mmCIF file of C-alpha atoms in Angstrom:
data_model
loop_
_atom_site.group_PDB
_atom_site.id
_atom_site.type_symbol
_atom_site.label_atom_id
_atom_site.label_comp_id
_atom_site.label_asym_id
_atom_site.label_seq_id
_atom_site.Cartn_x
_atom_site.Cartn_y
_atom_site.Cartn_z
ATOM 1 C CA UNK A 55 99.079 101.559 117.378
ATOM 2 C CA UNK A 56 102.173 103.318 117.008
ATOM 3 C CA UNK A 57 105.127 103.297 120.339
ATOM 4 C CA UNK A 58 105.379 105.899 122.619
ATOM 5 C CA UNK A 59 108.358 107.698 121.004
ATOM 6 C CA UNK A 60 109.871 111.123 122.039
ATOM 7 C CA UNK A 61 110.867 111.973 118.700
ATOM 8 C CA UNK A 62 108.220 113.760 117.364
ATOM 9 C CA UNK A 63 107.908 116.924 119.794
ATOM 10 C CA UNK A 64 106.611 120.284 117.917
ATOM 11 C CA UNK A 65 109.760 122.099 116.345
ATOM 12 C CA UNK A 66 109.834 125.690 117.474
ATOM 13 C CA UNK A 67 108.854 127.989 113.634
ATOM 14 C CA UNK A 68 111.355 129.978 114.286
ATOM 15 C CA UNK A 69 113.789 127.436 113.663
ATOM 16 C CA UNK A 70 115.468 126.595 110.441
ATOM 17 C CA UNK A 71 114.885 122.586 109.610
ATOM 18 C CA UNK A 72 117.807 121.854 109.405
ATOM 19 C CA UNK A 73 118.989 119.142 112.085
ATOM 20 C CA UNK A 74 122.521 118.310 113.708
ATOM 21 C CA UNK A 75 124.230 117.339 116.731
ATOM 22 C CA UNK A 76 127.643 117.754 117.942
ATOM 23 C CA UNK A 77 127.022 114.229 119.192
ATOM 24 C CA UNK A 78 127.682 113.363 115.421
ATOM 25 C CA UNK A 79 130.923 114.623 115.155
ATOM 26 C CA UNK A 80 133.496 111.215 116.434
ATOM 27 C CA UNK A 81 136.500 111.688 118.321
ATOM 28 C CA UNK A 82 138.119 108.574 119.681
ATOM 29 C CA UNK A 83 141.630 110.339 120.905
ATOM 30 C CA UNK A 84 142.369 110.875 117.318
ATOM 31 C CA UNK A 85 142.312 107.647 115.821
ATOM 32 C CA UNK A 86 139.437 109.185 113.747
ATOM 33 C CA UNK A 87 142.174 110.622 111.664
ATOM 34 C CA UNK A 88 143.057 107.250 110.407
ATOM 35 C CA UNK A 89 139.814 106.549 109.137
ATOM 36 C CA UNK A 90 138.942 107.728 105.130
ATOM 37 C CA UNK A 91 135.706 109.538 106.417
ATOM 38 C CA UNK A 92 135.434 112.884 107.899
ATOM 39 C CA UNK A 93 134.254 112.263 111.189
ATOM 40 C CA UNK A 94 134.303 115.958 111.887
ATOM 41 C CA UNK A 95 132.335 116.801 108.515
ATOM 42 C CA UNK A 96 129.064 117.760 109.808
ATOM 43 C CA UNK A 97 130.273 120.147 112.443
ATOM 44 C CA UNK A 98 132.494 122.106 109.917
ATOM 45 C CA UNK A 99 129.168 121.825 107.580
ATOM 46 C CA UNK A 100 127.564 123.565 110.460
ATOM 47 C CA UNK A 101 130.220 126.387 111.345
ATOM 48 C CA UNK A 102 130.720 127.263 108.072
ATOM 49 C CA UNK A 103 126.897 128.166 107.754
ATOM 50 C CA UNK A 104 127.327 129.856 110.768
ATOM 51 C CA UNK A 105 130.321 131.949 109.488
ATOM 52 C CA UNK A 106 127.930 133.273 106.213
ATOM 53 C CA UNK A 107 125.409 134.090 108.791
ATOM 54 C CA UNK A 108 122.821 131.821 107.214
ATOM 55 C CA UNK A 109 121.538 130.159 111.256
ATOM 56 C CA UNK A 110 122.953 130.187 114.768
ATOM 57 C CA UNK A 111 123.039 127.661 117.376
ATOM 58 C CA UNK A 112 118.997 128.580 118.366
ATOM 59 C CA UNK A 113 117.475 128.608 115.129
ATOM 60 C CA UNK A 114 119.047 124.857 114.425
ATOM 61 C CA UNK A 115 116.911 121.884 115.031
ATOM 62 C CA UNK A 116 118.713 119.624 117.644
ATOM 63 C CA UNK A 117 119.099 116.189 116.956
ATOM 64 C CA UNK A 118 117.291 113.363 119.546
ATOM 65 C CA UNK A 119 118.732 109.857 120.082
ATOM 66 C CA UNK A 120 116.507 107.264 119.406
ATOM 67 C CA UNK A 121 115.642 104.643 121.871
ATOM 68 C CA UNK A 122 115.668 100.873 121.398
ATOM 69 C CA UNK A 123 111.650 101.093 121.061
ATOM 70 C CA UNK A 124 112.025 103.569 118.001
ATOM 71 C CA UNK A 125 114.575 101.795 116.539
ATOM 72 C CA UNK A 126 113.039 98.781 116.624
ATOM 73 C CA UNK A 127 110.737 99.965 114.174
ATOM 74 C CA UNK A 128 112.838 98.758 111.339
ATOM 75 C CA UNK A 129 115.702 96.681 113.623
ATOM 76 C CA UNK A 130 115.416 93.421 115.137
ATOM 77 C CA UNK A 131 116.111 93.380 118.913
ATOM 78 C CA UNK A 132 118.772 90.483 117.888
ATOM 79 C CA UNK A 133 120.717 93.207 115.504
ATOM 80 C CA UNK A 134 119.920 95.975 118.323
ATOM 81 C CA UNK A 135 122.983 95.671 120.954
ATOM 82 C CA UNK A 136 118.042 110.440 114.330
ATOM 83 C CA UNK A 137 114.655 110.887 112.463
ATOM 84 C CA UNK A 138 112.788 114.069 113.280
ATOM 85 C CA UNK A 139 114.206 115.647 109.849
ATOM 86 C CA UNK A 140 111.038 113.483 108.365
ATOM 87 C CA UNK A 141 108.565 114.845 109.789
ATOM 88 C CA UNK A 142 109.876 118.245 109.462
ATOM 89 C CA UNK A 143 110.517 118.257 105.564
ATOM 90 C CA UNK A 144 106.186 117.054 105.420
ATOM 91 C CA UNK A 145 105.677 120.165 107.691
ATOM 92 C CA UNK A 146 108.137 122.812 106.158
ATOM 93 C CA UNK A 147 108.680 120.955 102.942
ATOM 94 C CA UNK A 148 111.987 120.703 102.836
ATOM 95 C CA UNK A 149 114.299 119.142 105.450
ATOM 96 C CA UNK A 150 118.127 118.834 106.243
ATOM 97 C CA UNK A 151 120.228 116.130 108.131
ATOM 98 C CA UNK A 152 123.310 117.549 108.391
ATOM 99 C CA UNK A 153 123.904 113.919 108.891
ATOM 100 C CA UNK A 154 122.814 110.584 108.328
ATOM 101 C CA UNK A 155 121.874 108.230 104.724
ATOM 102 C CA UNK A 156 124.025 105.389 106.022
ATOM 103 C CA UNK A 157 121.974 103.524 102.724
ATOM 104 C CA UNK A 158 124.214 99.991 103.307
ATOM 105 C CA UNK A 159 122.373 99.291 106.335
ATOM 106 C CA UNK A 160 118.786 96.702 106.178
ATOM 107 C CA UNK A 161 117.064 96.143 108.540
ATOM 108 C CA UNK A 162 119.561 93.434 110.205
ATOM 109 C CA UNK A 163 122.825 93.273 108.629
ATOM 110 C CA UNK A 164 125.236 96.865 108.927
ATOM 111 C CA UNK A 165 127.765 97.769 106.273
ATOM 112 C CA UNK A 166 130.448 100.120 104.687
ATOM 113 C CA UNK A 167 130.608 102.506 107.979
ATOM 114 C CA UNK A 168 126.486 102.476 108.007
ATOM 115 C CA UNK A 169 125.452 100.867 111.792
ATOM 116 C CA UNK A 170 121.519 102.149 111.357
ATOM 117 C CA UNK A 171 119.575 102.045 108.535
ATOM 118 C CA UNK A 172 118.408 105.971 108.962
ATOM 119 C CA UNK A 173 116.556 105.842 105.574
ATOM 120 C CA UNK A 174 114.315 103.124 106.329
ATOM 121 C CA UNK A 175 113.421 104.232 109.699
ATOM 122 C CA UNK A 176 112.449 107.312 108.300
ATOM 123 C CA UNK A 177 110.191 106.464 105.734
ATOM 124 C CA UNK A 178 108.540 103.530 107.820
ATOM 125 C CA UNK A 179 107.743 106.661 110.738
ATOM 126 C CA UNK A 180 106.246 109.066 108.110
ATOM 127 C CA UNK A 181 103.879 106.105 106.674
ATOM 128 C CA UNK A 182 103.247 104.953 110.487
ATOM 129 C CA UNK A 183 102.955 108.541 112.029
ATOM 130 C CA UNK A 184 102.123 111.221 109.919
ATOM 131 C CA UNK A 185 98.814 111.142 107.871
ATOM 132 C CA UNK A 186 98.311 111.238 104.411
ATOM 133 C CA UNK A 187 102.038 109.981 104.085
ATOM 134 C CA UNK A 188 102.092 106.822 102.202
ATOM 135 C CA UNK A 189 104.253 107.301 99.221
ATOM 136 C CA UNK A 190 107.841 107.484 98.975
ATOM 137 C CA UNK A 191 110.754 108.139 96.266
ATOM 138 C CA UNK A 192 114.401 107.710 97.502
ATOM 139 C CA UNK A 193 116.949 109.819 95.175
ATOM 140 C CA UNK A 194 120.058 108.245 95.552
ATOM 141 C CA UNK A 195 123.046 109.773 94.385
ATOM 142 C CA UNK A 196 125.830 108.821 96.558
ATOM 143 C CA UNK A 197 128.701 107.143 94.748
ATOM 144 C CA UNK A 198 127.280 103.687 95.983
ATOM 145 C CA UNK A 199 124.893 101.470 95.247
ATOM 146 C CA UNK A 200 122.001 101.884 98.767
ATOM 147 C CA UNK A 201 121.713 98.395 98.658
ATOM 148 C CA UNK A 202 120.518 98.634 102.595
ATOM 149 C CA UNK A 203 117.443 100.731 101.964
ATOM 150 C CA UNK A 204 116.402 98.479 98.866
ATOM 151 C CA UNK A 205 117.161 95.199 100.584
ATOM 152 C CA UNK A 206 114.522 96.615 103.259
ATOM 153 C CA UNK A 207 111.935 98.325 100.676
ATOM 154 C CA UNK A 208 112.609 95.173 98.070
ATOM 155 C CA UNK A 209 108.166 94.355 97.797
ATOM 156 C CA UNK A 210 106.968 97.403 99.102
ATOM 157 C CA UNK A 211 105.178 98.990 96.054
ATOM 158 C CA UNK A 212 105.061 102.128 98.296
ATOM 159 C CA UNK A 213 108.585 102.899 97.558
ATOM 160 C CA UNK A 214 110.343 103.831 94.586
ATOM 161 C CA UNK A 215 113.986 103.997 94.267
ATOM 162 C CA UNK A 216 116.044 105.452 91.951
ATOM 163 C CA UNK A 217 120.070 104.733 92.410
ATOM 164 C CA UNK A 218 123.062 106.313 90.217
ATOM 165 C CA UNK A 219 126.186 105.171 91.560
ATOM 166 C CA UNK A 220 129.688 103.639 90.444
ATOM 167 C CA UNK A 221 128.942 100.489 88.976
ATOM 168 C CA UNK A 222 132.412 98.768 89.655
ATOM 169 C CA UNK A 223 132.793 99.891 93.120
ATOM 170 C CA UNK A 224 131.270 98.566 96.666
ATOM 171 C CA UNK A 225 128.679 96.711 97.405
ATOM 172 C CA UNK A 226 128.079 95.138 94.018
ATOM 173 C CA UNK A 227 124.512 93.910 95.016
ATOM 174 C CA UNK A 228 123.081 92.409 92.425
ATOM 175 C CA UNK A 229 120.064 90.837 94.383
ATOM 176 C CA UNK A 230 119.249 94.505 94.867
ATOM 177 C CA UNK A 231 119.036 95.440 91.442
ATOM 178 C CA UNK A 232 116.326 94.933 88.836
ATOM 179 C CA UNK A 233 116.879 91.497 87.056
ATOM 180 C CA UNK A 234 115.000 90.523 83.836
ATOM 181 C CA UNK A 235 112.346 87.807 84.422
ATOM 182 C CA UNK A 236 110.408 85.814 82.462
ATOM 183 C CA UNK A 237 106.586 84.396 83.571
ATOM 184 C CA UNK A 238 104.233 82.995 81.482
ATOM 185 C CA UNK A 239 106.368 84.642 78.012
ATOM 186 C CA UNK A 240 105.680 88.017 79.736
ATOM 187 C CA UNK A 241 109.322 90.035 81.077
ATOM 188 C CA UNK A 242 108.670 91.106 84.309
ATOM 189 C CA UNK A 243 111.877 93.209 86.657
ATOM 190 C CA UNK A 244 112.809 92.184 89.937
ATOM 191 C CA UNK A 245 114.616 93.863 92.437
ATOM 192 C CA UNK A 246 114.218 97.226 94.533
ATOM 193 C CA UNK A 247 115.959 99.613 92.296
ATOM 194 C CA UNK A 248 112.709 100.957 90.126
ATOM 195 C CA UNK A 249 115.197 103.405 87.868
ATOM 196 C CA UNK A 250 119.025 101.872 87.874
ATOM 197 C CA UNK A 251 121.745 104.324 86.585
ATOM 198 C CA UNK A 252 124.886 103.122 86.415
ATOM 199 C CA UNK A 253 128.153 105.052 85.874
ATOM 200 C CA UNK A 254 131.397 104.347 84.542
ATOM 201 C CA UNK A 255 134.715 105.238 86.375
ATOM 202 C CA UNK A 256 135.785 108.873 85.902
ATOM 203 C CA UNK A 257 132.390 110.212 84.831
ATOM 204 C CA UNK A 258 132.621 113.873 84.848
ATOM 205 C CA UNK A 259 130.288 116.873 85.209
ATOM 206 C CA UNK A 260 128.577 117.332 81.718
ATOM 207 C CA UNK A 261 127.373 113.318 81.460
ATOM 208 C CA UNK A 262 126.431 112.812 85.234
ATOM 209 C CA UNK A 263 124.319 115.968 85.488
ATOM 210 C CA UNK A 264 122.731 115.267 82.220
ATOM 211 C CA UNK A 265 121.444 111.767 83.804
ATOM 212 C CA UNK A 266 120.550 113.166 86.744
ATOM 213 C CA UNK A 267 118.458 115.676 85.497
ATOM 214 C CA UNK A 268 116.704 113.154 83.191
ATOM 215 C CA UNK A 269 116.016 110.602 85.931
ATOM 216 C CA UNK A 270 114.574 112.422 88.529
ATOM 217 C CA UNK A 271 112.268 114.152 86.223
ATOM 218 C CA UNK A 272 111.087 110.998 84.559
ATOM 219 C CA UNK A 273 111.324 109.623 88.287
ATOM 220 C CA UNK A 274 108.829 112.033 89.683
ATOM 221 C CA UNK A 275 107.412 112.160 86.389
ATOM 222 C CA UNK A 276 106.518 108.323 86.805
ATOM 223 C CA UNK A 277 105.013 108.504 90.615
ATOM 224 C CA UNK A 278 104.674 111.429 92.873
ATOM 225 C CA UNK A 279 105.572 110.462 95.920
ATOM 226 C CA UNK A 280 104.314 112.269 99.803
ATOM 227 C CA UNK A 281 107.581 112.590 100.465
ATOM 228 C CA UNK A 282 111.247 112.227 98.608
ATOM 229 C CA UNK A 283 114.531 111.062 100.805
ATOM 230 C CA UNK A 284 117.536 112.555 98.784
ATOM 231 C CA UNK A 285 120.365 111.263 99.807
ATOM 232 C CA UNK A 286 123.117 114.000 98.285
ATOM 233 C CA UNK A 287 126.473 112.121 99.188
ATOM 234 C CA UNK A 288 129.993 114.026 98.387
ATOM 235 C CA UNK A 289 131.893 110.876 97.544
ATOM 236 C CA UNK A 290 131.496 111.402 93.748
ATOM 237 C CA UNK A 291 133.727 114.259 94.273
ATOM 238 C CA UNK A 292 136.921 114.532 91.787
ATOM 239 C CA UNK A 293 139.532 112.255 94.080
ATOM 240 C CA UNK A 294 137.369 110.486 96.448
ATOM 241 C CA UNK A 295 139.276 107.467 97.361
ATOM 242 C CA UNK A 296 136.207 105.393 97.390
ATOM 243 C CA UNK A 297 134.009 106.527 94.760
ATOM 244 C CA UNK A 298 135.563 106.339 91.615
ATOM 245 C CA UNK A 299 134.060 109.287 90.227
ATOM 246 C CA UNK A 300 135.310 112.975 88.868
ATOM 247 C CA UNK A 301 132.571 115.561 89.532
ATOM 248 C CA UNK A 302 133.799 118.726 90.492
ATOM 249 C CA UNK A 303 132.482 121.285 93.698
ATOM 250 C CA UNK A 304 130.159 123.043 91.147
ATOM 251 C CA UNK A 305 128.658 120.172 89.795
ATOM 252 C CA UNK A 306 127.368 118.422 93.181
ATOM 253 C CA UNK A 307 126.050 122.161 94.066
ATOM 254 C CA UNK A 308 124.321 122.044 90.685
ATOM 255 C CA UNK A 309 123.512 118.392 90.958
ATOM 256 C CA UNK A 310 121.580 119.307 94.178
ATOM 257 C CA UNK A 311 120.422 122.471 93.011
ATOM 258 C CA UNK A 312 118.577 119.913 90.334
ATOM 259 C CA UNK A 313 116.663 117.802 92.383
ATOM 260 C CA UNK A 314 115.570 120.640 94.984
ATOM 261 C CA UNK A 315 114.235 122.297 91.513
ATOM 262 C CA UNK A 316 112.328 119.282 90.883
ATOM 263 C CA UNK A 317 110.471 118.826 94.098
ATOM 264 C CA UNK A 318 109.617 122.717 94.640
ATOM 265 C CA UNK A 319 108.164 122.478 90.897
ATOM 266 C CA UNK A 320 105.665 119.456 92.163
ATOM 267 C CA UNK A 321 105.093 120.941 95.686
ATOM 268 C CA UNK A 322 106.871 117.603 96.814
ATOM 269 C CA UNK A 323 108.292 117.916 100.749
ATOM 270 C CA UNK A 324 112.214 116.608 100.690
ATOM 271 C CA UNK A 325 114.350 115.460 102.910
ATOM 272 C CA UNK A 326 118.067 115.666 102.341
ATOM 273 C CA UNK A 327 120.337 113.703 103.965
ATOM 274 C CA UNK A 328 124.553 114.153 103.536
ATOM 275 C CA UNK A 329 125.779 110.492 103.382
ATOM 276 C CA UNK A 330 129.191 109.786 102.047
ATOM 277 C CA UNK A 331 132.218 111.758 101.363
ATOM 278 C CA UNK A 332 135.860 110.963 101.898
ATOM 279 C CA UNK A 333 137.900 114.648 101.445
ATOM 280 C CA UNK A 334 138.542 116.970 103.724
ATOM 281 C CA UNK A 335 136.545 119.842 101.380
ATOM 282 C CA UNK A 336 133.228 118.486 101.492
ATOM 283 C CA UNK A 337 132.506 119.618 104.709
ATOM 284 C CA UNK A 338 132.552 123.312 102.363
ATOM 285 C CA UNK A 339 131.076 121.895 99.520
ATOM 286 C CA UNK A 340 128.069 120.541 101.636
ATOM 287 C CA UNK A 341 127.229 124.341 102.826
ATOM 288 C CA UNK A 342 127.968 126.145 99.719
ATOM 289 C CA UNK A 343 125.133 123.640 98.427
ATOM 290 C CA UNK A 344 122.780 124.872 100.709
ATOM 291 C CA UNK A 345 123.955 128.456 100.679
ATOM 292 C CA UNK A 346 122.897 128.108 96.832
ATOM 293 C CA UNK A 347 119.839 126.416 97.748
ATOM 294 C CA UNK A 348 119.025 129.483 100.049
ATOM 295 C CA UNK A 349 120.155 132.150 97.384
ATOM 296 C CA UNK A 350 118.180 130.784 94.800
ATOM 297 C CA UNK A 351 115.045 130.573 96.753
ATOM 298 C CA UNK A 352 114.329 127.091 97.020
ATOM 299 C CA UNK A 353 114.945 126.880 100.652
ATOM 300 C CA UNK A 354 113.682 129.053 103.098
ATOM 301 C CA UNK A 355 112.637 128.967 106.663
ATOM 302 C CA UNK A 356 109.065 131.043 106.350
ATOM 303 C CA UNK A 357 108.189 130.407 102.101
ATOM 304 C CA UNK A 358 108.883 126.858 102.086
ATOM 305 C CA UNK A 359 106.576 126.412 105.416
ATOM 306 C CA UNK A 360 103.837 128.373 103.892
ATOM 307 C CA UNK A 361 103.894 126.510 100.409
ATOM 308 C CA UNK A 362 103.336 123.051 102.478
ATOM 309 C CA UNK A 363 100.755 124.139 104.050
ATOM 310 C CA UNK A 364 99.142 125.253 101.097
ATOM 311 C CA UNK A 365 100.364 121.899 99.182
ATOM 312 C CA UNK A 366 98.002 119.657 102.508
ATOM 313 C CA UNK A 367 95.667 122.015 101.784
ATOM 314 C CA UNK A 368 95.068 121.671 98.510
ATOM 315 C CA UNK A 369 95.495 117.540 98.840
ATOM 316 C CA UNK A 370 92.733 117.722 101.342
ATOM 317 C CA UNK A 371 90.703 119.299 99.154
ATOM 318 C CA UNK A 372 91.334 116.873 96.077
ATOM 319 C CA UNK A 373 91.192 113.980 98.330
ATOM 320 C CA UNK A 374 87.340 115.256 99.359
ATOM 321 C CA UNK A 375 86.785 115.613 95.602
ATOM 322 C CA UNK A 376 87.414 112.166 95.140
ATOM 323 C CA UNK A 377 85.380 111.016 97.761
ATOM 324 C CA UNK A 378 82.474 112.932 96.842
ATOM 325 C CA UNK A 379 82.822 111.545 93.429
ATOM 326 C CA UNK A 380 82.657 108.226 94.690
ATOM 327 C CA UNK A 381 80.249 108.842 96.711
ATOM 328 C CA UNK A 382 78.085 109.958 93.681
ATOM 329 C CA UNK A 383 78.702 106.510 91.771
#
């Protein structure tokens, strides 16, 4: 049975799904400032939406901390001493974390800056909690390798992940990714990673967008999932100090523009999540993104509700299809 958990109240419809807390903003009497990542990010994120008059402070979802008991749904008590944005992307399609896809975190072991593993939990609620949810593609395109979410998600034939990142740079998994196999003369891949990308140092606009465009379509193309988790870090910005990479503001709004496209085409709900980033400016880039997301139409607080519906609807009707058609054999 699933645990009592406090996480799941009904969202008001009048607000925007977009989640955040100024609980994730760290100040630690400004030795924050020594640290490469912009502990501040998702509060600018949110003030600059603010400033374009996109949502105010009662039309954003707030942000719940989890308790021990939810987190232990993916954490072991001995590892132990934010996940509405789920939920809400299945009942409005489309969901935003201003926050969160700390992907180098498993289920027992943290890494680079990542303390919970936010993905995992995430996907492991929706298949627990929320019916007619038990399929899941991860998109990530942060700079690194998730190795935390595929560690966790490394048999589960529920999940597909697809992973473009900087090939030279941290965490190097290799148990992680897919390694050729042979049994019985037949090649067989192992690892988590279902569709590997990975990218040389200094890859620029016109290649990366090119393979992103071409693996998420044959991603989707290969499974549709219930649900995708996108995880749209900014460290493959032009200068990141950690990621290697030299895309510029335009293309991470187009790169997310891309896979937003994708899963409105399918009717698929998505959750974004912001994950890494290591400038100052991505803090704007991050809401330009969804400014564009808005202006093009592939966000929106009333549309995108009423197309979900109609997407359950129409699965409930297929899935009674298929039941009177095996019912009939």
């Amino acid at each position: 049975m699933p645990h009592r958990s406090e996480l799941y109240e009904d969202i008001p419809s009048v607000c925007w799904p977009i989640v955040y807390s100024p609980d994730y903003n760290i100040t630690f009497m400004g030795l924050e400032k020594l640290h490469p990542f912009d502990a501040g990010k998702w509060g600018k994120v949110i003030n600059f939406l603010k400033e374009e008059k996109l949502i105010g402070d009662d039309l954003i979802v707030q942000a719940r901390e989890a308790t021990d008991e939810d987190l232990l749904v993916v954490h072991t008590r001995r590892y132990l001493n934010k996940l509405k944005a789920g939920k809400l992307a299945v009942d409005r399609g489309w969901a935003i974390n201003v926050g969160g896809g700390f992907h180098h975190c498993s289920s027992d072991k943290g890494g680079g800056f990542c303390a919970y593993a936010d993905i995992t939990l995430a996907i492991k609620f929706l298949f627990e909690r929320v019916p007619g949810v038990s399929k899941a593609t991860i998109i990530d395109l942060d700079a690194h390798q998730g190795n935390g979410h595929e560690r966790d998600f490394m048999d589960d034939q529920k999940v597909y992940i697809m992973d473009v990142y900087n090939r030279y740079i941290y965490p190097g998994d290799g148990f992680a990714k897919p390694i050729l196999c042979l049994f019985s003369n037949t090649e067989t891949f192992l690892g988590a990673i279902k569709r590997k990308v990975e990218l040389e140092w200094g890859t620029e606009d016109t290649e990366y967008l090119q393979k992103v465009h071409t693996h998420v379509e044959g991603a989707l193309n290969e499974l549709k999932p219930d649900i995708i988790v996108y995880n749209a870090g900014t460290d493959i910005l032009d200068g990141d100090p950690l990621g290697g990479l030299a895309i510029s503001p335009q293309g991470i709004v187009k790169r997310d523009e891309v896979v937003f496209k994708a899963a409105r085409s399918r009717r698929i709900p998505i959750l974004m999540v912001t994950s890494g980033g290591y400038q100052k400016r991505t803090a704007r880039i991050i809401a330009d993104s969804i400014l564009n997301l808005h202006n093009l139409g592939l966000i929106d607080k009333e549309l995108v509700a009423s197309e979900a519906e109609n997407s359950k609807v129409e699965k409930m009707i297929r899935d009674s299809v298929t039941d009177l058609t095996n019912l009939s054999l």
